[in-house]
PDB file of C-alpha atoms and ligand atoms in Angstrom:
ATOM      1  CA  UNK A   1      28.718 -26.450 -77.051  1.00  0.00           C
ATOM      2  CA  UNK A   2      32.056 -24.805 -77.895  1.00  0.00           C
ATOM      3  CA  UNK A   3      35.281 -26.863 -77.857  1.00  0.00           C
ATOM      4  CA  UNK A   4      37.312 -26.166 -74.577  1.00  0.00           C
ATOM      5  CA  UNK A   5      40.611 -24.757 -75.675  1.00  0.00           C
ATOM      6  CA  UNK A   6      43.924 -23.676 -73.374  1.00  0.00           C
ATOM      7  CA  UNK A   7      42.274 -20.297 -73.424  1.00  0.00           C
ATOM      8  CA  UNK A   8      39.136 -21.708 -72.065  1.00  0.00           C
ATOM      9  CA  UNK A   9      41.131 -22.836 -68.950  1.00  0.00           C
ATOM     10  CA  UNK A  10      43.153 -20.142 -68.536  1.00  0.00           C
ATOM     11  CA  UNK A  11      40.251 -18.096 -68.506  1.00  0.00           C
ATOM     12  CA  UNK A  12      38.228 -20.501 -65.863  1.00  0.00           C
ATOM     13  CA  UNK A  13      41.506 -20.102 -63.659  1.00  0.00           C
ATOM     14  CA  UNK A  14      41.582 -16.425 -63.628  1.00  0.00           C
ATOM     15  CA  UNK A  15      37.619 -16.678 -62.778  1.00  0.00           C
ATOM     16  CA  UNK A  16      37.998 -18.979 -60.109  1.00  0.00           C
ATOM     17  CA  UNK A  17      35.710 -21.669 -61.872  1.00  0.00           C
ATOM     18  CA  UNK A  18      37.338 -25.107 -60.819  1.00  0.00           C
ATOM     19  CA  UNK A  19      38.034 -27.467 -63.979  1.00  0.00           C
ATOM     20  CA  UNK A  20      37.159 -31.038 -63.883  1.00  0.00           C
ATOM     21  CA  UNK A  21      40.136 -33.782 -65.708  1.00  0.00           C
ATOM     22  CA  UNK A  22      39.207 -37.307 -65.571  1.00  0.00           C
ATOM     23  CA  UNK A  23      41.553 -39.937 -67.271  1.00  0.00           C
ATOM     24  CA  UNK A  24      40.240 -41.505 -69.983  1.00  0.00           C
ATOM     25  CA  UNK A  25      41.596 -44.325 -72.447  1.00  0.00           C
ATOM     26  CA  UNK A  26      38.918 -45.206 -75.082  1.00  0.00           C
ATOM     27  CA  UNK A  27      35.580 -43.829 -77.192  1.00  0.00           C
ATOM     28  CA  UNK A  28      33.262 -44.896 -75.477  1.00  0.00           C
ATOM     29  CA  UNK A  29      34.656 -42.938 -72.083  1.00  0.00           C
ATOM     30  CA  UNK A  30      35.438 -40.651 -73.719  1.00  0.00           C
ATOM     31  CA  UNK A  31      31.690 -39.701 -75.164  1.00  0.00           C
ATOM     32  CA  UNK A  32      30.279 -39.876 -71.755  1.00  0.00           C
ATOM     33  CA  UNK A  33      32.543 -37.951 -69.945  1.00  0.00           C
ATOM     34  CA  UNK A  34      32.008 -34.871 -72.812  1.00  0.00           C
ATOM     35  CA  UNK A  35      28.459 -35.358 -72.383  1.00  0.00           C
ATOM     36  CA  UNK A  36      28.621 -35.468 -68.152  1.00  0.00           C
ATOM     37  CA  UNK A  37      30.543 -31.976 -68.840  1.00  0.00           C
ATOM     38  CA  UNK A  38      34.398 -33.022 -68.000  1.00  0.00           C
ATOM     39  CA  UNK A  39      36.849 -29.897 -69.144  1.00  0.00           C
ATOM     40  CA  UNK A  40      39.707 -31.724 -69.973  1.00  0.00           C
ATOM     41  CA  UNK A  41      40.601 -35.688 -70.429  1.00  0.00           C
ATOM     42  CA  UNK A  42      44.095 -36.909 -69.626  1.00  0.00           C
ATOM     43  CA  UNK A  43      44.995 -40.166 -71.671  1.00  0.00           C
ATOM     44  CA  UNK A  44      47.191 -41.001 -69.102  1.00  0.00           C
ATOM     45  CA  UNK A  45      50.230 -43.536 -68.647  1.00  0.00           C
ATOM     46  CA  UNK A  46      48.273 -44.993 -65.640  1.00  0.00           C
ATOM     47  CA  UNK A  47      46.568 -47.065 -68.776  1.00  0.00           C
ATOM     48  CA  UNK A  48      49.316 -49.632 -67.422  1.00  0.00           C
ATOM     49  CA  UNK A  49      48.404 -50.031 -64.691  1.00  0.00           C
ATOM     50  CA  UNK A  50      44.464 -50.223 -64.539  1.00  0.00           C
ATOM     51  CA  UNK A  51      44.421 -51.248 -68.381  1.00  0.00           C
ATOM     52  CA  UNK A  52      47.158 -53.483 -68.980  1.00  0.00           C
ATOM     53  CA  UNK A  53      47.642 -54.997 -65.117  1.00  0.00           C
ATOM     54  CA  UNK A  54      51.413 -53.837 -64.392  1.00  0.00           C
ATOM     55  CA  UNK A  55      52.505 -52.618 -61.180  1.00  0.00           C
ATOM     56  CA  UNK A  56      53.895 -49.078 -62.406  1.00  0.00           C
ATOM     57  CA  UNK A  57      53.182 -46.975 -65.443  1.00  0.00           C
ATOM     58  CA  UNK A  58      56.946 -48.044 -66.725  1.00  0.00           C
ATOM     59  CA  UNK A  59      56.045 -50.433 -69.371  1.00  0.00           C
ATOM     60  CA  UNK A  60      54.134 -48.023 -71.196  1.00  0.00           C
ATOM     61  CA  UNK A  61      54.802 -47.708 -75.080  1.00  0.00           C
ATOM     62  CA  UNK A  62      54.639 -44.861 -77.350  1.00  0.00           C
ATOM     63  CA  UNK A  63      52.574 -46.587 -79.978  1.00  0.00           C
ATOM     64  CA  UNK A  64      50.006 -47.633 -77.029  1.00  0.00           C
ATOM     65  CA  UNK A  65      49.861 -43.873 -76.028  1.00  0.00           C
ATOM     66  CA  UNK A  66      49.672 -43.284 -79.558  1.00  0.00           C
ATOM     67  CA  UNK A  67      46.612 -45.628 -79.739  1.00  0.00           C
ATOM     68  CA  UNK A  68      45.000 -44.566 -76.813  1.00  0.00           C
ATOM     69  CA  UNK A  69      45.029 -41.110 -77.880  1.00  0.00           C
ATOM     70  CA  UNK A  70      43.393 -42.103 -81.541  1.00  0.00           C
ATOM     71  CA  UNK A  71      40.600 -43.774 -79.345  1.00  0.00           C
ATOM     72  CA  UNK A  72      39.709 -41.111 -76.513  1.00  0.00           C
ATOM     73  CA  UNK A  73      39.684 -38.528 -79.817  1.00  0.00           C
ATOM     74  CA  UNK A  74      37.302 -40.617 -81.975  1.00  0.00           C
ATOM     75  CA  UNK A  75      34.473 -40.339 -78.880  1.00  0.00           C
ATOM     76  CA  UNK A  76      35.691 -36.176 -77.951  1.00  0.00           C
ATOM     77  CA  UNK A  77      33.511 -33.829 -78.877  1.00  0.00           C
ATOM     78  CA  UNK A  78      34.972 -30.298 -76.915  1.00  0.00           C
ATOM     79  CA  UNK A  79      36.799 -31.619 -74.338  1.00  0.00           C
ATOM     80  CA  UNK A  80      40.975 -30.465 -73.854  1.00  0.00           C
ATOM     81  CA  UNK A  81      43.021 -33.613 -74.860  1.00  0.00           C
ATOM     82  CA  UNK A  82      46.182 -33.809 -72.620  1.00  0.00           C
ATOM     83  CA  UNK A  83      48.424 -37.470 -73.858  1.00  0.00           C
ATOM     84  CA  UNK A  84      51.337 -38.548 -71.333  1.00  0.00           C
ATOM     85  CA  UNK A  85      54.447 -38.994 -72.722  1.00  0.00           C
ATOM     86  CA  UNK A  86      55.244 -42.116 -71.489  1.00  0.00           C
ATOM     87  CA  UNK A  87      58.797 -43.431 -69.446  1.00  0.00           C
ATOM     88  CA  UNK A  88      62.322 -42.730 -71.331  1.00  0.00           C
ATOM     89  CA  UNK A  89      59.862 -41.449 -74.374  1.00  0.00           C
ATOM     90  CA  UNK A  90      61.857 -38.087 -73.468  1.00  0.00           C
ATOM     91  CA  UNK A  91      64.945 -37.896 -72.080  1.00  0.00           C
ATOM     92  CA  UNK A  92      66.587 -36.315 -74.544  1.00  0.00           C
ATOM     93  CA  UNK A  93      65.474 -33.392 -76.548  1.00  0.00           C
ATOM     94  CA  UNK A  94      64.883 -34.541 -79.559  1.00  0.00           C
ATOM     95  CA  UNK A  95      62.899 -37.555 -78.699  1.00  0.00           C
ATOM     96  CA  UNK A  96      60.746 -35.592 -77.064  1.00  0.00           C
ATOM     97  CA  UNK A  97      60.448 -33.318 -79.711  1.00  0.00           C
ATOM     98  CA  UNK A  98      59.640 -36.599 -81.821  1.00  0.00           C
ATOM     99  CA  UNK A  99      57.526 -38.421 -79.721  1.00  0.00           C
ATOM    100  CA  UNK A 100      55.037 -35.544 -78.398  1.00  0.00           C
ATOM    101  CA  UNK A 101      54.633 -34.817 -82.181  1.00  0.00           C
ATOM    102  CA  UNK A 102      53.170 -38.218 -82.502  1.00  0.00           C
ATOM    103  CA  UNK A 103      50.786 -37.651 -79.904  1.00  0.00           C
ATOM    104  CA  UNK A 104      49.758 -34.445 -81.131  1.00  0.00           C
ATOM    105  CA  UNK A 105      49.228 -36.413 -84.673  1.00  0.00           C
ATOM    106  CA  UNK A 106      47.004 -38.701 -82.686  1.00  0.00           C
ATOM    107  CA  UNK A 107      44.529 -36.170 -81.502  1.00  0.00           C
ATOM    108  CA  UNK A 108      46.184 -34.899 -78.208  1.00  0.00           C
ATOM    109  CA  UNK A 109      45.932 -30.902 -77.716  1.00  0.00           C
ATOM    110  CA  UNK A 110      48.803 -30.780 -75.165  1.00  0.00           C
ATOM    111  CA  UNK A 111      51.395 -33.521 -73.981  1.00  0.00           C
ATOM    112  CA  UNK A 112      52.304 -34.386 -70.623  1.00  0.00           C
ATOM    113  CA  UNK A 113      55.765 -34.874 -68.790  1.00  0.00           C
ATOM    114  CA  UNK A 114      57.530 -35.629 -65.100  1.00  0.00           C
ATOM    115  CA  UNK A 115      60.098 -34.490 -63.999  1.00  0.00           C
ATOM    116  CA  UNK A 116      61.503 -30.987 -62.695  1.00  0.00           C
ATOM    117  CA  UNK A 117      64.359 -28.505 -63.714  1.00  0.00           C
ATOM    118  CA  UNK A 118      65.812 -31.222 -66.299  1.00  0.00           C
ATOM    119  CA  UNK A 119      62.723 -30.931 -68.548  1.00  0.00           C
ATOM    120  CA  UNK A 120      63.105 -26.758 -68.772  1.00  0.00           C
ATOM    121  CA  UNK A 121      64.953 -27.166 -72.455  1.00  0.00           C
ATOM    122  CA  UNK A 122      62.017 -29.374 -73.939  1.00  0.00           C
ATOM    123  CA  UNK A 123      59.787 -27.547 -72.465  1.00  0.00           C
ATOM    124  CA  UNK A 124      60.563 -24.549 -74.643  1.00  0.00           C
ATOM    125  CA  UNK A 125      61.540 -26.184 -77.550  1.00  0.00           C
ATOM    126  CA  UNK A 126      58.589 -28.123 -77.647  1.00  0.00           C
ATOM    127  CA  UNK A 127      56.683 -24.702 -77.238  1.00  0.00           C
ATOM    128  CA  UNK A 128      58.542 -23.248 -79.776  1.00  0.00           C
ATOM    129  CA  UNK A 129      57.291 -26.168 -82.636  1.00  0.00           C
ATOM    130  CA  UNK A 130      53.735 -25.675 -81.170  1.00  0.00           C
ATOM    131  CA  UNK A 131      53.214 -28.108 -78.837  1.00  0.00           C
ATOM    132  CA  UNK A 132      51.576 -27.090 -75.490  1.00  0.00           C
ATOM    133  CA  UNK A 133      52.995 -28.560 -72.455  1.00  0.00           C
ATOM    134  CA  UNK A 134      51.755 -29.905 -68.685  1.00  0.00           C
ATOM    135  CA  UNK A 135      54.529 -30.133 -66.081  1.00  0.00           C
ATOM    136  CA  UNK A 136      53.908 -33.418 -63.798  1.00  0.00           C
ATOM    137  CA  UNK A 137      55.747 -32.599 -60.334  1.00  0.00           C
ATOM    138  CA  UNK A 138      55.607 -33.615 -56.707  1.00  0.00           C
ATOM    139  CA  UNK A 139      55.392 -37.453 -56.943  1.00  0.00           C
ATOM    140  CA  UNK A 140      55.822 -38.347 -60.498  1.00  0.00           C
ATOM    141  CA  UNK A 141      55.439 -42.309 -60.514  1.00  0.00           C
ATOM    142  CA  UNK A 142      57.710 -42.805 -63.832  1.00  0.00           C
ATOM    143  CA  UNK A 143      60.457 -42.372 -60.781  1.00  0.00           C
ATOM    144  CA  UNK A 144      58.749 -44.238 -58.476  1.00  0.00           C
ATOM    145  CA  UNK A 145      62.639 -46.550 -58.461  1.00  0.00           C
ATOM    146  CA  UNK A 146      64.170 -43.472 -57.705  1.00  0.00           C
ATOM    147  CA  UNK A 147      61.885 -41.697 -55.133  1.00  0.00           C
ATOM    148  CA  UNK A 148      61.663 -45.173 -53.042  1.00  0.00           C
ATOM    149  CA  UNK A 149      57.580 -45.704 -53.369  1.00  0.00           C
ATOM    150  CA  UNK A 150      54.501 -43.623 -53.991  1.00  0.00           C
ATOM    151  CA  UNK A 151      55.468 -41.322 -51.114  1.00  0.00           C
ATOM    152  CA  UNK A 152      54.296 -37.650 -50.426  1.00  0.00           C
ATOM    153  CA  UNK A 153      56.393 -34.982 -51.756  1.00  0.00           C
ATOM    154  CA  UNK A 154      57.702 -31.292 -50.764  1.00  0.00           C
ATOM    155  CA  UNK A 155      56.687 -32.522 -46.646  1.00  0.00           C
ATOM    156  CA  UNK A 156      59.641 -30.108 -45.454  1.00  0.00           C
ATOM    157  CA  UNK A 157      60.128 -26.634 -45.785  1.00  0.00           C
ATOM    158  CA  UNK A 158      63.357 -27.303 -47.447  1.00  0.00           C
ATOM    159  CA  UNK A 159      61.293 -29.700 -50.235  1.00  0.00           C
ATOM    160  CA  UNK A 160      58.679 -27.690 -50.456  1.00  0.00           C
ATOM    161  CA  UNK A 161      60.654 -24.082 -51.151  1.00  0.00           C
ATOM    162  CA  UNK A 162      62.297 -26.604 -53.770  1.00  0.00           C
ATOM    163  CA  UNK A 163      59.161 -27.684 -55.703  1.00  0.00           C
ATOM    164  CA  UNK A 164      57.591 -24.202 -55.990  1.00  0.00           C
ATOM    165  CA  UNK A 165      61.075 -22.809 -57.199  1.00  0.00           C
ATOM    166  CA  UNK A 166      60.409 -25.631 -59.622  1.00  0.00           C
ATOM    167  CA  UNK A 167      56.589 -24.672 -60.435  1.00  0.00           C
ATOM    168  CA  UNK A 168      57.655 -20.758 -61.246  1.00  0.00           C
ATOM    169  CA  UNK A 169      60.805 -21.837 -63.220  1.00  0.00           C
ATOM    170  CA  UNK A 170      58.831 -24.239 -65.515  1.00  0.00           C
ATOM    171  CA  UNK A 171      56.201 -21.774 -66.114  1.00  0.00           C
ATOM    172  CA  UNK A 172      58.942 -19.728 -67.172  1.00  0.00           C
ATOM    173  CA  UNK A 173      60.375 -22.017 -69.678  1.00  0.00           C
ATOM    174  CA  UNK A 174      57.036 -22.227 -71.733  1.00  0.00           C
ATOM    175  CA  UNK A 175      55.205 -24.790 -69.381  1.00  0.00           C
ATOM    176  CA  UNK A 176      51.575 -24.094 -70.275  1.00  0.00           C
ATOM    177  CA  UNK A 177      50.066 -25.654 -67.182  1.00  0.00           C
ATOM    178  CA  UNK A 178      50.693 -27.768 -64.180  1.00  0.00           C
ATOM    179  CA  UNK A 179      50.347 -31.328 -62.435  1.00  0.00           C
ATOM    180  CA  UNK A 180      50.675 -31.564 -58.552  1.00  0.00           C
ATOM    181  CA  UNK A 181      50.597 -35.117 -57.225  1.00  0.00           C
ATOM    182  CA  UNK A 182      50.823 -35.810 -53.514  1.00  0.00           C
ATOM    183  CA  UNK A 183      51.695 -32.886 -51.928  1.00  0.00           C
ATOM    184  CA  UNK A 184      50.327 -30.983 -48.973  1.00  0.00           C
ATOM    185  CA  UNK A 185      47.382 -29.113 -49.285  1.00  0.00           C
ATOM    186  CA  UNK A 186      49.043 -26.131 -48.349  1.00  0.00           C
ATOM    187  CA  UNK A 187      51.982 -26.205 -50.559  1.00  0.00           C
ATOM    188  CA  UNK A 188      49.636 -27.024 -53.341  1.00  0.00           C
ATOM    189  CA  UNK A 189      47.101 -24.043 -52.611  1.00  0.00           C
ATOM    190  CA  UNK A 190      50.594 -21.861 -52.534  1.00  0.00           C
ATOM    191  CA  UNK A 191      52.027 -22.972 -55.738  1.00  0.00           C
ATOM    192  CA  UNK A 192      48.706 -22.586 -57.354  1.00  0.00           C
ATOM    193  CA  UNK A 193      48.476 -18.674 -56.493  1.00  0.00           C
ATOM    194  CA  UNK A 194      52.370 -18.081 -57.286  1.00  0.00           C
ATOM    195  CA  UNK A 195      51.577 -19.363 -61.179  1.00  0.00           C
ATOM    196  CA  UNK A 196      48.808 -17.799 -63.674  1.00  0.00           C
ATOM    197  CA  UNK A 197      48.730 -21.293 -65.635  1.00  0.00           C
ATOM    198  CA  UNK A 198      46.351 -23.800 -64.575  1.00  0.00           C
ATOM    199  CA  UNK A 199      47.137 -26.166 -62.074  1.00  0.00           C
ATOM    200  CA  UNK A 200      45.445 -29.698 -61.806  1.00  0.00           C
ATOM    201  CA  UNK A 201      45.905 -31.886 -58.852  1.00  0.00           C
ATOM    202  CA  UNK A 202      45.637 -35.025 -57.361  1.00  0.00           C
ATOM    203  CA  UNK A 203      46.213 -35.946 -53.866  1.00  0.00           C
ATOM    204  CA  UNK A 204      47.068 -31.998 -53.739  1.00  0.00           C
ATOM    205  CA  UNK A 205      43.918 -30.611 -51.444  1.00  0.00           C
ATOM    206  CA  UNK A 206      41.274 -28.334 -52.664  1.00  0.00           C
ATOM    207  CA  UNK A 207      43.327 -25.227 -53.538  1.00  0.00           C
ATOM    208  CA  UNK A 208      44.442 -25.925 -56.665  1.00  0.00           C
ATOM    209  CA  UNK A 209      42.644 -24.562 -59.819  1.00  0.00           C
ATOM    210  CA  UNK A 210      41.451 -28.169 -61.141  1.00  0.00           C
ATOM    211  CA  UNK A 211      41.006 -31.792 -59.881  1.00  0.00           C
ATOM    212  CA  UNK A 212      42.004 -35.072 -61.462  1.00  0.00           C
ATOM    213  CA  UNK A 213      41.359 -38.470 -60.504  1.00  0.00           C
ATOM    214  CA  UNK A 214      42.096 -41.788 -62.274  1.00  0.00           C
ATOM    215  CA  UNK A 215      38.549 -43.300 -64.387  1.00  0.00           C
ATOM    216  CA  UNK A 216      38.810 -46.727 -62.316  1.00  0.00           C
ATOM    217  CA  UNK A 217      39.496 -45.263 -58.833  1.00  0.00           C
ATOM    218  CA  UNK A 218      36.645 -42.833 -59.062  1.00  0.00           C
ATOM    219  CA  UNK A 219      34.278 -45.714 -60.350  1.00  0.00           C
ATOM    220  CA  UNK A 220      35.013 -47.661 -57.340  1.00  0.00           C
ATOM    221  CA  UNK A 221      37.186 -50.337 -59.214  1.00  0.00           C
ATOM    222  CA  UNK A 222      40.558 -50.192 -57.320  1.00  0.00           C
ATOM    223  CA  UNK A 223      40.659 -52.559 -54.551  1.00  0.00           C
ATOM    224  CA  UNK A 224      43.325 -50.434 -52.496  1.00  0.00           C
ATOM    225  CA  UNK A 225      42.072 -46.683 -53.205  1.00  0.00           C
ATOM    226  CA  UNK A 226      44.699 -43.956 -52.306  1.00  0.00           C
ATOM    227  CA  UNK A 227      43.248 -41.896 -49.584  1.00  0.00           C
ATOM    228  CA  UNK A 228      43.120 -38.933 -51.800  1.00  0.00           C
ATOM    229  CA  UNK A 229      40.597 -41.118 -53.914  1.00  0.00           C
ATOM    230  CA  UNK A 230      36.586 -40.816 -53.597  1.00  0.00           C
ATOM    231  CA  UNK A 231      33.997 -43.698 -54.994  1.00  0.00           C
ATOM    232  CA  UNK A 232      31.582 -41.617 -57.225  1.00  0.00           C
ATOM    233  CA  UNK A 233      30.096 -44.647 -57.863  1.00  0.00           C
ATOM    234  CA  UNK A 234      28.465 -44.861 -54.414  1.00  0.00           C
ATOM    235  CA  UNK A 235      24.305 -43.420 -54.548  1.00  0.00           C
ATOM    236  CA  UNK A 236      24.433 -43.496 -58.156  1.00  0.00           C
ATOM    237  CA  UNK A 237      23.096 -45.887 -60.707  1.00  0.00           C
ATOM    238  CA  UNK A 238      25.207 -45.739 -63.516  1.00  0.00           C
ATOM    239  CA  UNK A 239      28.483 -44.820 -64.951  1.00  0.00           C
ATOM    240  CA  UNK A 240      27.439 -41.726 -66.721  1.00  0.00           C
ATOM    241  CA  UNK A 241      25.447 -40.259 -63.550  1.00  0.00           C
ATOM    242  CA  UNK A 242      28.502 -40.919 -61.329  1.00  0.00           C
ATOM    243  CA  UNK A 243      31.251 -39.013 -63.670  1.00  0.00           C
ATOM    244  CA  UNK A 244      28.483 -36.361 -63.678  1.00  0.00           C
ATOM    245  CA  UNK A 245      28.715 -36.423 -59.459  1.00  0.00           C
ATOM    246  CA  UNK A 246      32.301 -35.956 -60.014  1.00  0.00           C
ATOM    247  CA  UNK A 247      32.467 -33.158 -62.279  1.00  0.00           C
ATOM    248  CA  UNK A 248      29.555 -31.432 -60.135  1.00  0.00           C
ATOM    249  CA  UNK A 249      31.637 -31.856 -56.755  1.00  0.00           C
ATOM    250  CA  UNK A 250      34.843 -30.722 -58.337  1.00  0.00           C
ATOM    251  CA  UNK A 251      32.420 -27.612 -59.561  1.00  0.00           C
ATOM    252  CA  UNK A 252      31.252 -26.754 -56.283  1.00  0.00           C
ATOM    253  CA  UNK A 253      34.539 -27.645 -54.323  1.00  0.00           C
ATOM    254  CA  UNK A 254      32.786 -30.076 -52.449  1.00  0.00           C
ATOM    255  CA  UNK A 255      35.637 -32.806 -53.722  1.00  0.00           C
ATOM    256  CA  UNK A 256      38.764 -32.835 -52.666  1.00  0.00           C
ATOM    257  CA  UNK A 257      37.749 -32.117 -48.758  1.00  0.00           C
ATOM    258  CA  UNK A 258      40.293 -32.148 -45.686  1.00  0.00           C
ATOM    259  CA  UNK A 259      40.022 -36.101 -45.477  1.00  0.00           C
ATOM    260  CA  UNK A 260      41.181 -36.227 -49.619  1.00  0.00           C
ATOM    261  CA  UNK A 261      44.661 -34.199 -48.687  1.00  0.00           C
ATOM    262  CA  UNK A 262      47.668 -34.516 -46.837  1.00  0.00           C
ATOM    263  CA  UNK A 263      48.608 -31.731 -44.044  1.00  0.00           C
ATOM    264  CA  UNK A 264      52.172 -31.755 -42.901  1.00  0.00           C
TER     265      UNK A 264
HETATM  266  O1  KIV B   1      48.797 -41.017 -65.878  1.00  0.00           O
HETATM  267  C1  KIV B   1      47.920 -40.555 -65.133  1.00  0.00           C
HETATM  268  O2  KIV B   1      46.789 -41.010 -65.143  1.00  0.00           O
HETATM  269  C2  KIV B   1      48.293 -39.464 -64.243  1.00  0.00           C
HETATM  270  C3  KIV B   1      47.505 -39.310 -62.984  1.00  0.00           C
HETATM  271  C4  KIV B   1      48.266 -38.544 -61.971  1.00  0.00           C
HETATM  272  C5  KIV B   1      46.206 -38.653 -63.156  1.00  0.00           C
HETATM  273  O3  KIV B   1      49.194 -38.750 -64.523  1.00  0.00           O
END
């Protein structure tokens, strides 16, 4: 099978084929979601929390993104590699600049960021030194201190005109695709049409051009699932067969449904 490249998805967008992301933080994951057909793996900062037992993705090192990323590439086959950049990893220019190249180094294909307008300079110049780039907006829980909890974003129509201004302006600035967490389904199907890059979501409704969902929550394995969250685990016998259920609902748009979303 031929590797999945940023072409690849942009293409699938433009076709309306829905592209399945999983997180992923080791080999061994990482082999059986390539061979259940996943599109892209995101070796994301959540490792913190369902990995390393914090509360919030905040502790998060470079070197353990670093290492995370050498492990998910060691069992990837074809699959698109996005790595997070992990909290204060990029708040200025140039350590972003330095610490997405280490990712990259480790395997990554793309690197991952939150924020909004701020990020529009590093954005390009990490383009510019050939380093693809996801946008994380809506809730982005690196600020979880500053947005007061893992609340939903963009609910009124002032917020909302405000985060697709946002989407459009970092697609401007060289953003190569899109995260939308936890924002209403509408707003998510909207922002999705007004961009041509791929957008992934989570907690975003079915609109958007590809799903994500955390490796433990969609196993069954977190105690206090988000609402946007569905057990593949349930009717199926093993791992393997139940990221394959995922992948194969994402596919047919059968996951997210209405109950997965928020509607304000
Ligand atoms: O770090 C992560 O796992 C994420 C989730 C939103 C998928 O960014």
């Amino acid at each position: 099978m031929q590797s999945i490249t940023l072409n690849t998805l942009k293409a699938m967008k433009e076709q309306k084929q829905k592209i399945a992301v999983l997180t992923c933080y080791d080999a061994t994951f990482a082999n059986a979601s390539n061979k259940a057909g996943v599109d892209v793996l995101l070796v994301g900062d959540t490792l913190g929390m369902v990995l390393q037992g914090h509360e919030t993705t905040l502790p998060v090192t470079v070197e353990q993104m670093v290492y995370h990323t050498e492990c998910v590439k060691k069992g990837n086959t074809r699959v698109f590699l996005i790595a997070d950049l992990p909290f204060m990893s990029y708040a200025c220019e140039g350590d972003a600049l330095k610490n997405a190249g280490l990712l990259m180094q480790a395997g990554a294909h793309m690197v991952k960021l939150e924020g909004d307008l701020w990020l529009v300079n590093s954005i390009k110049r990490l383009k510019e030194s050939g380093i693809p780039v996801c946008a994380h907006i809506g809730l982005t829980p690196q600020s979880v201190n500053v947005l007061g909890g893992y609340k939903v974003q963009g609910k009124s129509d002032e917020q909302a005109r405000k985060l697709l201004e946002t989407a459009k302006k970092l697609e401007e600035s060289g953003a190569a695709m899109l995260l939308l967490e936890c924002v209403p389904t509408n707003l998510a199907s909207k922002i999705s049409e007004a961009v041509a890059i791929p957008v992934i979501g989570i907690g975003a409704g079915g609109g958007t051009d590809a799903q994500v969902l955390v490796l433990h929550d969609m196993l069954g394995l977190n105690e206090r699932p988000a609402k946007f969250v569905k057990n593949f685990m349930e009717g199926q016998n093993n791992i393997c067969s139940a990221i394959k259920a995922y992948v194969d609902a994402v596919k047919d748009g059968s996951f997210p449904d209405e109950s997965h979303g928020y509607n304000y």
